[in-house]
Short mmCIF file of C-alpha atoms and ligand atoms in Angstrom, two decimals:
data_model
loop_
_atom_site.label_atom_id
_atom_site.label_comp_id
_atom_site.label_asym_id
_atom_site.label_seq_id
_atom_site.Cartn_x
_atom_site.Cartn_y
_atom_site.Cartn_z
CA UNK V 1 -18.25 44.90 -42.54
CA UNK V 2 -20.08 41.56 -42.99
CA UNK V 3 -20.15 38.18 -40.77
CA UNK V 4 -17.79 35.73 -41.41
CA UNK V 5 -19.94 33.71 -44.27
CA UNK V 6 -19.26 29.63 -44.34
CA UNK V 7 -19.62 30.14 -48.30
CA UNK V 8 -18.10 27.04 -50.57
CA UNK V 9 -18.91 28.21 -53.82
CA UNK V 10 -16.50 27.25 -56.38
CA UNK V 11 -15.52 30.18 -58.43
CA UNK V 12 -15.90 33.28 -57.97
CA UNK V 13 -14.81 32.79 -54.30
CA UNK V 14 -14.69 34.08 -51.01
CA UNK V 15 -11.83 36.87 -50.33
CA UNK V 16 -10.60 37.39 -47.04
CA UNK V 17 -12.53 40.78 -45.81
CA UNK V 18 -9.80 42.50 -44.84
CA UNK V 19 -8.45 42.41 -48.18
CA UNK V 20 -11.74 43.64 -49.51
CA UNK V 21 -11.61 46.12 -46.75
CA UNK V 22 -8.54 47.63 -47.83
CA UNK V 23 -9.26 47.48 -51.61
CA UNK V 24 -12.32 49.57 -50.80
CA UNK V 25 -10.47 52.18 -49.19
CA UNK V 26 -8.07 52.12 -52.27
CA UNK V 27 -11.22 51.86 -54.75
CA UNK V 28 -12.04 55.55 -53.39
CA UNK V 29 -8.67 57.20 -52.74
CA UNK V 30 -5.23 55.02 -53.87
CA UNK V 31 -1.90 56.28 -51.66
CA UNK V 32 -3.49 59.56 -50.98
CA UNK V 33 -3.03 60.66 -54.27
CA UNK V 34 -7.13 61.51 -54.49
CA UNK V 35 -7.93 59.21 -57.33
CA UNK V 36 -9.10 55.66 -56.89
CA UNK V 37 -6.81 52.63 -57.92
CA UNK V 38 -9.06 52.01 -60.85
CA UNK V 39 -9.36 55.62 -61.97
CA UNK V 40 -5.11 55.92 -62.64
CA UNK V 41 -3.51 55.50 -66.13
CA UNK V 42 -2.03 51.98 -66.22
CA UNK V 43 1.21 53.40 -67.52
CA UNK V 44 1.40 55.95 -64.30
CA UNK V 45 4.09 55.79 -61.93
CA UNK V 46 1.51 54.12 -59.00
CA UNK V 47 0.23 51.57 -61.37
CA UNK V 48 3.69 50.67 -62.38
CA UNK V 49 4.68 49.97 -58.64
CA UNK V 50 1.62 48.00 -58.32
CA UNK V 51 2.29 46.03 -60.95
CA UNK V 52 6.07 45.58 -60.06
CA UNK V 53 5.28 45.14 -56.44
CA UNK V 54 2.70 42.12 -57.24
CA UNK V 55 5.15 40.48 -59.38
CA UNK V 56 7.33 40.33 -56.42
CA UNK V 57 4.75 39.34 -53.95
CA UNK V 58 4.30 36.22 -56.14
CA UNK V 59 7.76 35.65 -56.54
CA UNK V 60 8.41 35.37 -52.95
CA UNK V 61 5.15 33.40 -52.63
CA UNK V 62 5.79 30.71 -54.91
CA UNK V 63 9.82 30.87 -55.06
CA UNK V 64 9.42 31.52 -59.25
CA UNK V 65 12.92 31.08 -60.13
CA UNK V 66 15.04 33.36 -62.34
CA UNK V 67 14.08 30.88 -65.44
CA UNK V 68 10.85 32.13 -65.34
CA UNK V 69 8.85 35.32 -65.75
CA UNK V 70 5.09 36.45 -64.24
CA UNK V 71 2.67 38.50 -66.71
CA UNK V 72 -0.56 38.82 -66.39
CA UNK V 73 -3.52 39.17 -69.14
CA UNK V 74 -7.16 40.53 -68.78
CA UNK V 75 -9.25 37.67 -69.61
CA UNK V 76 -9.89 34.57 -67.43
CA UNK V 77 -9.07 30.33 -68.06
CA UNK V 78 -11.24 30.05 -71.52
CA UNK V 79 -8.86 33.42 -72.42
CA UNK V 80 -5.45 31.26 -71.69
CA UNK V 81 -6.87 27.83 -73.24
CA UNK V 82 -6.66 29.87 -76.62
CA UNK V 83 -3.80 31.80 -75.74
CA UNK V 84 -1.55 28.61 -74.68
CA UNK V 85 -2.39 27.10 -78.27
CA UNK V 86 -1.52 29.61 -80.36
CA UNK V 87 2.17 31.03 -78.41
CA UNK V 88 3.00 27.13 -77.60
CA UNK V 89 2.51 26.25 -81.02
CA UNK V 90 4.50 29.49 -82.54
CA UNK V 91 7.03 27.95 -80.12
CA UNK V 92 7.06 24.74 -81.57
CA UNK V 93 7.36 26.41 -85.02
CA UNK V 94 10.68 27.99 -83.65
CA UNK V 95 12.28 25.12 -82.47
CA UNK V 96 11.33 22.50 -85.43
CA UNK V 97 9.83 24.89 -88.40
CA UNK V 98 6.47 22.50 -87.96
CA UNK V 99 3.23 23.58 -86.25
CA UNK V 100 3.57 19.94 -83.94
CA UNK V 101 0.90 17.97 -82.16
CA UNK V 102 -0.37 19.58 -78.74
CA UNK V 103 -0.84 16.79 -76.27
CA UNK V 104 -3.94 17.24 -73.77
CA UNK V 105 -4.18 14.63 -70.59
CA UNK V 106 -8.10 15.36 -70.14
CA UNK V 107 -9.20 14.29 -66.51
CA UNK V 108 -12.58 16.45 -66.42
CA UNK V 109 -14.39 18.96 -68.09
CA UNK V 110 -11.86 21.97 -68.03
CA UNK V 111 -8.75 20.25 -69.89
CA UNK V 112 -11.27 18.62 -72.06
CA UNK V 113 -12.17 22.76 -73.29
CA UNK V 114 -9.09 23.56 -73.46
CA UNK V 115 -8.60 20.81 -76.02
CA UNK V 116 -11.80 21.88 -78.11
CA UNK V 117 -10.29 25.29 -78.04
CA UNK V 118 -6.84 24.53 -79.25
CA UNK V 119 -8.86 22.18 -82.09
CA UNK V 120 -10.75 24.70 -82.97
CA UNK V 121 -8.36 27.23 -83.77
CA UNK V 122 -7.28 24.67 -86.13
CA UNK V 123 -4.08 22.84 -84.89
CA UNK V 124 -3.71 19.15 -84.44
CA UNK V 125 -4.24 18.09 -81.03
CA UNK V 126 -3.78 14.56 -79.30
CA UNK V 127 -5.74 13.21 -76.60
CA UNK V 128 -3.09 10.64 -74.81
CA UNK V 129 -5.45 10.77 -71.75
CA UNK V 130 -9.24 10.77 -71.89
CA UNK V 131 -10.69 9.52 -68.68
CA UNK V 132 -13.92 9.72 -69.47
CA UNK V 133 -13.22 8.02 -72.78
CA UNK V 134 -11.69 5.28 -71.47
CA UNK V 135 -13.87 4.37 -68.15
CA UNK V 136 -16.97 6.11 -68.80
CA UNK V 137 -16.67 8.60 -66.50
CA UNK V 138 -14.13 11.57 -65.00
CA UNK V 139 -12.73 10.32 -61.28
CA UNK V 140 -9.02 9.18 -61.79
CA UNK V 141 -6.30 9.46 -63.53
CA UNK V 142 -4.24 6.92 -65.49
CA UNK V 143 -0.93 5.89 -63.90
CA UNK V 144 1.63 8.05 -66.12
CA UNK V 145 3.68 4.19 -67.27
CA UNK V 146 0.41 4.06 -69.41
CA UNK V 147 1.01 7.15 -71.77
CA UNK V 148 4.20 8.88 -71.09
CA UNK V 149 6.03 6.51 -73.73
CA UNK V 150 4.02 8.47 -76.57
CA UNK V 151 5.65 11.71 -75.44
CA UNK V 152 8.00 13.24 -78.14
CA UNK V 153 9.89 16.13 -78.55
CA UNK V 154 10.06 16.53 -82.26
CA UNK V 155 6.31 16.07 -82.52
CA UNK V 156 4.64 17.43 -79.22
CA UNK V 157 4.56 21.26 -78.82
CA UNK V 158 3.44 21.00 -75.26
CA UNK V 159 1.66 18.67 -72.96
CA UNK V 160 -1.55 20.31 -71.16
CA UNK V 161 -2.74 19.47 -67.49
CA UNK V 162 -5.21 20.82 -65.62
CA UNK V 163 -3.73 20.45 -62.31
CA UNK V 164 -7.02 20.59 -60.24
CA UNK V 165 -10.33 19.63 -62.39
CA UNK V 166 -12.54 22.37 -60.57
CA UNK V 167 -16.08 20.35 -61.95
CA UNK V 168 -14.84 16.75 -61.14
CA UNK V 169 -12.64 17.29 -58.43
CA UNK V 170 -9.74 15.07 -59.41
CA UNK V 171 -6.38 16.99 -58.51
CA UNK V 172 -3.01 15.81 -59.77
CA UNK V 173 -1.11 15.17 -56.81
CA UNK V 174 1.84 16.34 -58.47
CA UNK V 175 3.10 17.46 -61.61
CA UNK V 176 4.55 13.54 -62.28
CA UNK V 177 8.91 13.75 -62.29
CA UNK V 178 8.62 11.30 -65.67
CA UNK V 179 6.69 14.53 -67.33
CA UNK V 180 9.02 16.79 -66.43
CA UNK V 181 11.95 15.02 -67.62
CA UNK V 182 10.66 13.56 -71.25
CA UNK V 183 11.52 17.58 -72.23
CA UNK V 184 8.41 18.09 -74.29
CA UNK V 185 6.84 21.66 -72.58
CA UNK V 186 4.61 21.32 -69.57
CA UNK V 187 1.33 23.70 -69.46
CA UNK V 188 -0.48 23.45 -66.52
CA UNK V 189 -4.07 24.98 -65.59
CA UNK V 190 -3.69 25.84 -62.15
CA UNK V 191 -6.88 28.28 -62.03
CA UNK V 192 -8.18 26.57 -58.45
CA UNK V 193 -5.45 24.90 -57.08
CA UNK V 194 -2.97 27.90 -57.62
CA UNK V 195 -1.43 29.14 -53.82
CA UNK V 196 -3.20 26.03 -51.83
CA UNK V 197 0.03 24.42 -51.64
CA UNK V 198 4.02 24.38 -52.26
CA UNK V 199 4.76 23.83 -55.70
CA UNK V 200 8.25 23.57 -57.86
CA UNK V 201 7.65 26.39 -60.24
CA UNK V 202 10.71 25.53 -61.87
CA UNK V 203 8.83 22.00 -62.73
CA UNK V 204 6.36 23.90 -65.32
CA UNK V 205 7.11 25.43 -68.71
CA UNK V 206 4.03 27.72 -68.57
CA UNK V 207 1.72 28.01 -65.80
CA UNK V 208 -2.21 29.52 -65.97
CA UNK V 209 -4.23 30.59 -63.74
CA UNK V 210 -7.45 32.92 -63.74
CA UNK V 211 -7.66 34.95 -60.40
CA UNK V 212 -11.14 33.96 -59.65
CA UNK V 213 -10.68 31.41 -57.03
CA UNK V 214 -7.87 31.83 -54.63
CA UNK V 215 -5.67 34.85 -56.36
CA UNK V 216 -8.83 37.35 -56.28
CA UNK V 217 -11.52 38.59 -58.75
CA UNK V 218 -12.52 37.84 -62.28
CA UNK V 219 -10.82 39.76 -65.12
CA UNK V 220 -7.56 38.64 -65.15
CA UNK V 221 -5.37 35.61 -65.21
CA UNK V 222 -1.56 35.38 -64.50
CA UNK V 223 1.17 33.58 -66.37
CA UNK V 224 4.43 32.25 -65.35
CA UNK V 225 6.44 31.39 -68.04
CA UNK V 226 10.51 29.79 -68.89
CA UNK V 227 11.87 32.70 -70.59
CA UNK V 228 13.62 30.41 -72.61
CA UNK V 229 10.00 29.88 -74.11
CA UNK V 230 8.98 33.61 -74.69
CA UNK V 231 12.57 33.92 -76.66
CA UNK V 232 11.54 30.81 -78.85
CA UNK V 233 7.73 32.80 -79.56
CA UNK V 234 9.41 35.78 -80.18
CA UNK V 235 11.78 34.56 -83.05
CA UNK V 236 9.51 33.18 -85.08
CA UNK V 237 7.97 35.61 -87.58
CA UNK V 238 4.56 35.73 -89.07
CA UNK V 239 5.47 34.56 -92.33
CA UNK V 240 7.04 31.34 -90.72
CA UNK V 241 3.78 30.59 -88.69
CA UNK V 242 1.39 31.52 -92.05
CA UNK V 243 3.60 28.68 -93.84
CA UNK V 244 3.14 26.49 -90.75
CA UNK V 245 -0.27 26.81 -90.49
CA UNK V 246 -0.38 28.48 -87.13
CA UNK V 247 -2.76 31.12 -86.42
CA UNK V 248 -1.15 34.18 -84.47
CA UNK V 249 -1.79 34.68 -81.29
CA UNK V 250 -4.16 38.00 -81.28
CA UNK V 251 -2.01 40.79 -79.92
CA UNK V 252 -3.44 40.66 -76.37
CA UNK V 253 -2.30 37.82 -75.76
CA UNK V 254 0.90 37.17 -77.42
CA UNK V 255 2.85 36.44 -74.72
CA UNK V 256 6.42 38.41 -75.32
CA UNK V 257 3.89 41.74 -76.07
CA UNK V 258 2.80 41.42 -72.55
CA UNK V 259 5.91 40.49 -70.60
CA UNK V 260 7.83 43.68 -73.15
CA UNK V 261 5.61 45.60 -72.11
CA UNK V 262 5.60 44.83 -68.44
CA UNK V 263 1.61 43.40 -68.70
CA UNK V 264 0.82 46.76 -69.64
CA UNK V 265 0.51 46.79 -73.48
CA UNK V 266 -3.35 47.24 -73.25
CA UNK V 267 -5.05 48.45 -70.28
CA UNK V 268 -4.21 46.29 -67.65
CA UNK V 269 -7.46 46.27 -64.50
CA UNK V 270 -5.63 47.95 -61.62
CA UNK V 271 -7.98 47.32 -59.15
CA UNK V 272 -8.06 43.53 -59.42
CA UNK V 273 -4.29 43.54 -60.12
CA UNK V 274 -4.11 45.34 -56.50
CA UNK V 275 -6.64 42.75 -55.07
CA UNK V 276 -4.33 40.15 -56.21
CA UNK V 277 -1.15 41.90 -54.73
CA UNK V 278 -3.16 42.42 -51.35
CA UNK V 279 -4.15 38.67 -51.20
CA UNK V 280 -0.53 37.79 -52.01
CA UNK V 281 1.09 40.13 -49.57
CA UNK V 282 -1.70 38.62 -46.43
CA UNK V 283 0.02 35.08 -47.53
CA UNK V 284 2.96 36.10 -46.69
CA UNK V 285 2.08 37.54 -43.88
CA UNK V 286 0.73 34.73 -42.52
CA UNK V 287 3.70 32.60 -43.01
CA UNK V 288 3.58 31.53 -46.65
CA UNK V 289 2.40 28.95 -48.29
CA UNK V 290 3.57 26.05 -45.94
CA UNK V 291 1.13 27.54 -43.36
CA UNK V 292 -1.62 27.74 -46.32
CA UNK V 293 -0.98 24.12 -47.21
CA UNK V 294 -0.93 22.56 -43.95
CA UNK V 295 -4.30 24.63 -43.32
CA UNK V 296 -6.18 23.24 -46.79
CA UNK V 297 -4.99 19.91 -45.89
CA UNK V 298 -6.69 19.84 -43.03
CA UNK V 299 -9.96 21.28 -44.45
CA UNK V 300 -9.99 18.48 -46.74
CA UNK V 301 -9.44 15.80 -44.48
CA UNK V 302 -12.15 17.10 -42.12
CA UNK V 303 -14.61 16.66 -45.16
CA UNK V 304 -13.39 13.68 -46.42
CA UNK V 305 -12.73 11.99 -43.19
CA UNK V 306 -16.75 12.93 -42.52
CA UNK V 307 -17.95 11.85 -45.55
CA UNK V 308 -15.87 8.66 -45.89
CA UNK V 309 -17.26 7.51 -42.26
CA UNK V 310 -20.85 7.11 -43.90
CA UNK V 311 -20.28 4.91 -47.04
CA UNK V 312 -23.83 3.70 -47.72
CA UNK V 313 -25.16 6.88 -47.38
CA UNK V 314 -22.57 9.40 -49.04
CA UNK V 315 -21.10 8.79 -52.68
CA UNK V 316 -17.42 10.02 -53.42
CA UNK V 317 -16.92 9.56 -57.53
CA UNK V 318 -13.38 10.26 -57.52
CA UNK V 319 -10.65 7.52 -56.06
CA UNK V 320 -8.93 8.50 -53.09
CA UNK V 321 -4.92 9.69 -54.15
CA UNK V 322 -6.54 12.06 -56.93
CA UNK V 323 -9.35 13.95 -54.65
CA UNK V 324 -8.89 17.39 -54.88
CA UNK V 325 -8.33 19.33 -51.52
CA UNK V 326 -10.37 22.75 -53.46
CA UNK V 327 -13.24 20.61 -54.23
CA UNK V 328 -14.59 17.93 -52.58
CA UNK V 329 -17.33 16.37 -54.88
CA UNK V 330 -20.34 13.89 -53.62
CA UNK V 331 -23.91 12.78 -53.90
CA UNK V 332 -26.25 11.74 -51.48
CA UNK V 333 -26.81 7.74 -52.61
CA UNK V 334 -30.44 8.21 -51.52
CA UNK V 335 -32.75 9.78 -54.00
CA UNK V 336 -35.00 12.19 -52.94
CA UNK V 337 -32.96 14.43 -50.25
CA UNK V 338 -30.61 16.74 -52.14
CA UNK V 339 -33.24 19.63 -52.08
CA UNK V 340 -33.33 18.75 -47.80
CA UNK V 341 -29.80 18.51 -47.95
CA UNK V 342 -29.04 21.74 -49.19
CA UNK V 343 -31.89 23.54 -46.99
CA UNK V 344 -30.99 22.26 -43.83
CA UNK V 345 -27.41 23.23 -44.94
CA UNK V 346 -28.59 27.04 -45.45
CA UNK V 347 -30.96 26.61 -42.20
CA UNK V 348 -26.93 26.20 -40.37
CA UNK V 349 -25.53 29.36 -42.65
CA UNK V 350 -23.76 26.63 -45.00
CA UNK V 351 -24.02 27.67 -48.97
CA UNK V 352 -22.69 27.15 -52.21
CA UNK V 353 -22.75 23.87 -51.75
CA UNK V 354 -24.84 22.59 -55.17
CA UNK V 355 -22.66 20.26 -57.94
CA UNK V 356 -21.60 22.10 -61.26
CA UNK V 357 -24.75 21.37 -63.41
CA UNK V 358 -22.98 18.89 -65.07
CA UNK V 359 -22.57 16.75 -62.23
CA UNK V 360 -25.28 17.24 -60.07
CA UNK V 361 -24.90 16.44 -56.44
CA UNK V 362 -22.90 18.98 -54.03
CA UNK V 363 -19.55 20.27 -54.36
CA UNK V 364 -18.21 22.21 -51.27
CA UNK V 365 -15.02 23.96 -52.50
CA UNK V 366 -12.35 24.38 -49.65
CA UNK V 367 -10.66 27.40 -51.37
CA UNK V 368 -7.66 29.24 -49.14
CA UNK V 369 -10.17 31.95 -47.84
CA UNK V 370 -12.40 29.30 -46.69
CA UNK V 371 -12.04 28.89 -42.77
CA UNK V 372 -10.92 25.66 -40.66
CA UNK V 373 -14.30 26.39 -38.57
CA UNK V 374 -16.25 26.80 -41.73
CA UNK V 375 -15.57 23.11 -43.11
CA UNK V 376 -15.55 21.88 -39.47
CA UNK V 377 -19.21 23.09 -39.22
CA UNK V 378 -20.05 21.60 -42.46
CA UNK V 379 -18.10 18.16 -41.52
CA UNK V 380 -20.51 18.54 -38.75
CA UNK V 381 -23.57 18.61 -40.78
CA UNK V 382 -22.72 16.12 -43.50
CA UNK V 383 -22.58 13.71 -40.28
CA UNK V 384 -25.58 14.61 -38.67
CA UNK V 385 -27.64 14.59 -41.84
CA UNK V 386 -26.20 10.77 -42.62
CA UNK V 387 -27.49 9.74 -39.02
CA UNK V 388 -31.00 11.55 -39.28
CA UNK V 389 -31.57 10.17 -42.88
CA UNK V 390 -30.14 7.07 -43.34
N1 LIG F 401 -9.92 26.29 -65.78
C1 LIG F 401 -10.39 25.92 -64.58
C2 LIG F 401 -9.65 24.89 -63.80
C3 LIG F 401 -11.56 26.50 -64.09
O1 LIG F 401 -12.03 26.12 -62.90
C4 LIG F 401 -12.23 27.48 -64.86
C5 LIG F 401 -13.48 28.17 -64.38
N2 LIG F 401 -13.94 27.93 -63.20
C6 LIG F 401 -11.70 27.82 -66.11
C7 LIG F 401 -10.54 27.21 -66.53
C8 LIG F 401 -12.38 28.84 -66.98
O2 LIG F 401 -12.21 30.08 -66.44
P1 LIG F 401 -13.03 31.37 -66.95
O3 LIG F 401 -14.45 31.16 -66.59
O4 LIG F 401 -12.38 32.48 -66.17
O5 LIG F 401 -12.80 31.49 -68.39
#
């Protein structure tokens, strides 16, 4: 057992302890069957139930609809940034016998890698939003009348979000309707905003998201995809993509390979795939995701509301209708204090509070496993430590 921690580290993250609790048991002896979860074949009976019965979990969770299918790959986000760019291109290659431009929005540091990583595997990419480009530095983004227009079909072989910029903390506040409808494929990173609130699943042509954060451990990263998609990728054959210029996708993580071979064509990690199943099935138990969202969005208004109440002494970077509810971002505008800051934060049981390196400052990120009473206590201290140091 262990004490209820107020931990805000932003990836990996807290689990609820009864799910580790559980797992453990399972770790040592799965079912009964006097092997632990991780010690079974992936391609046993038990293992295929676990994999069916997380699929299903999901399903329910997020209301996938029949469009779409749920796969999952070892690997984490910096494994899917490659993977997206070389399946969406072989789709584009399907549908227009071209290798097509992928379009990146880049609002922080995570969809700005995932750019890098598509360039690098040499195929054209297009920046149509670059924050930092444009106003020096990461903390909004651009009202969608200012770069949907260069949106095409025929040349775009997806459009790339990162719904929830886990360094900056700038969270699209939705997947925008004009997006959706200017048919050109959505990809969205959803790696730390994935479960923290209701989503239309059915809005997303392919959705990402490493585990690490609010779906369990590190090791592997689930995909929901539009089937229509994973028909397109596998039509296309090698030849088509050499003369195209596409490189393939490596064979764990082609995309129709894994969903064929129900996520199981290499050795899929059982024990974090059951971690994942056991955080989805407490969800649901709990009352879903409405419950989960209503919950985070009062975590983040607790910190925000604190924070915002002391404006000469706390600095918020990002503008108000794109701050993330996973992770609150700020500096102290005082220079001098952030060592105090963070000690007299760990002298209360507060941690993982420091910014990415990048950033500096503190982040405190509000994942689902986070408590209400956790972030009240820290809303608590970020007020008291204004009116002792101002
Ligand atoms: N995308 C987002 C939004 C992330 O927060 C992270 C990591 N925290 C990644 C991608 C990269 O994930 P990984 O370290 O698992 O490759």
């Amino acid at each position: 057992d262990r004490q209820p921690a107020n931990y805000f580290g932003a990836g990996p993250a807290m689990l609820p302890t009864d799910v580790l609790q559980q797992a453990a048991r399972d770790l040592i002896n799965f079912q009964g069957v006097g092997l632990g979860i991780g010690e079974i074949s992936h391609r046993s009976k038990e293992a295929g139930a676990v994999i069916e019965s997380t699929k299903a979990h999901v399903r329910e969770l997020m209301g996938v609809p029949d469009t779409h299918e749920v796969f999952f790959l070892q690997g984490g986000g910096t494994t899917g940034f490659s993977s997206i760019a070389a399946n969406m291109a072989a789709a584009h290659v399907a549908r227009t016998g071209q290798a097509g431009t992928a379009a990146y929005l880049v609002t922080g540091s995570w969809s700005a890698k995932a750019e890098e990583e598509a360039a690098r595997l040499g195929l054209a990419t297009e920046r149509l939003v670059d924050v930092k480009r444009a106003r020096g530095k990461y903390g909004s983004i651009p009202a969608t009348v200012e770069w949907i227009g260069s949106l095409s079909r025929d040349k775009h072989s997806y459009v790339y979000l990162c719904e929830n910029e886990t360094v900056h903390g700038v969270e699209w506040p939705e997947v925008p309707e004009e997006l959706v409808a200017c048919g050109v494929p959505v990809v969205a990173d959803l790696s730390s905003d994935i479960l923290s609130r209701q989503i239309d699943v059915g809005r997303y042509d392919l959705i990402m998201a490493g585990a690490q954060k609010n779906i369990g451990l590190a090791g592997l990263t689930m995909y929901i995809i539009r089937k229509r998609l994973l028909e397109d990728i596998s039509s296309v054959s090698d030849e088509k993509l050499a003369a195209a210029g596409v490189p393939l996708a490596p064979i764990a993580t082609h995309y129709p390979t894994a969903v064929a071979n129900n996520s199981a064509y290499n050795t899929i990690p059982m024990f974090t795939l059951h971690i994942m199943d056991l955080v989805f099935q407490r969800l649901l138990e709990r009352g879903g995701l409405p419950v989960q969202q209503k919950e985070n969005a009062e975590k983040a208004r607790t910190l925000y509301n604190a924070l915002d109440k002391y404006p000469d002494f706390y600095c918020l970077p990002v503008e108000k209708d794109v701050r993330s509810l996973m992770n609150v971002v700020f500096t102290l505008k005082k220079e001098g204090l952030d060592d105090k800051f963070l000690e007299q934060a760990k002298v209360r049981g507060l941690s993982g509070l420091k910014g990415h390196r990048s950033v500096g400052g503190f982040r405190a990120s509000l994942y689902n496993a986070v408590d209400v009473s956790s972030v009240r206590k820290l809303a608590k201290f970020v007020e008291e430590f204004a009116q002792e140091n101002s």
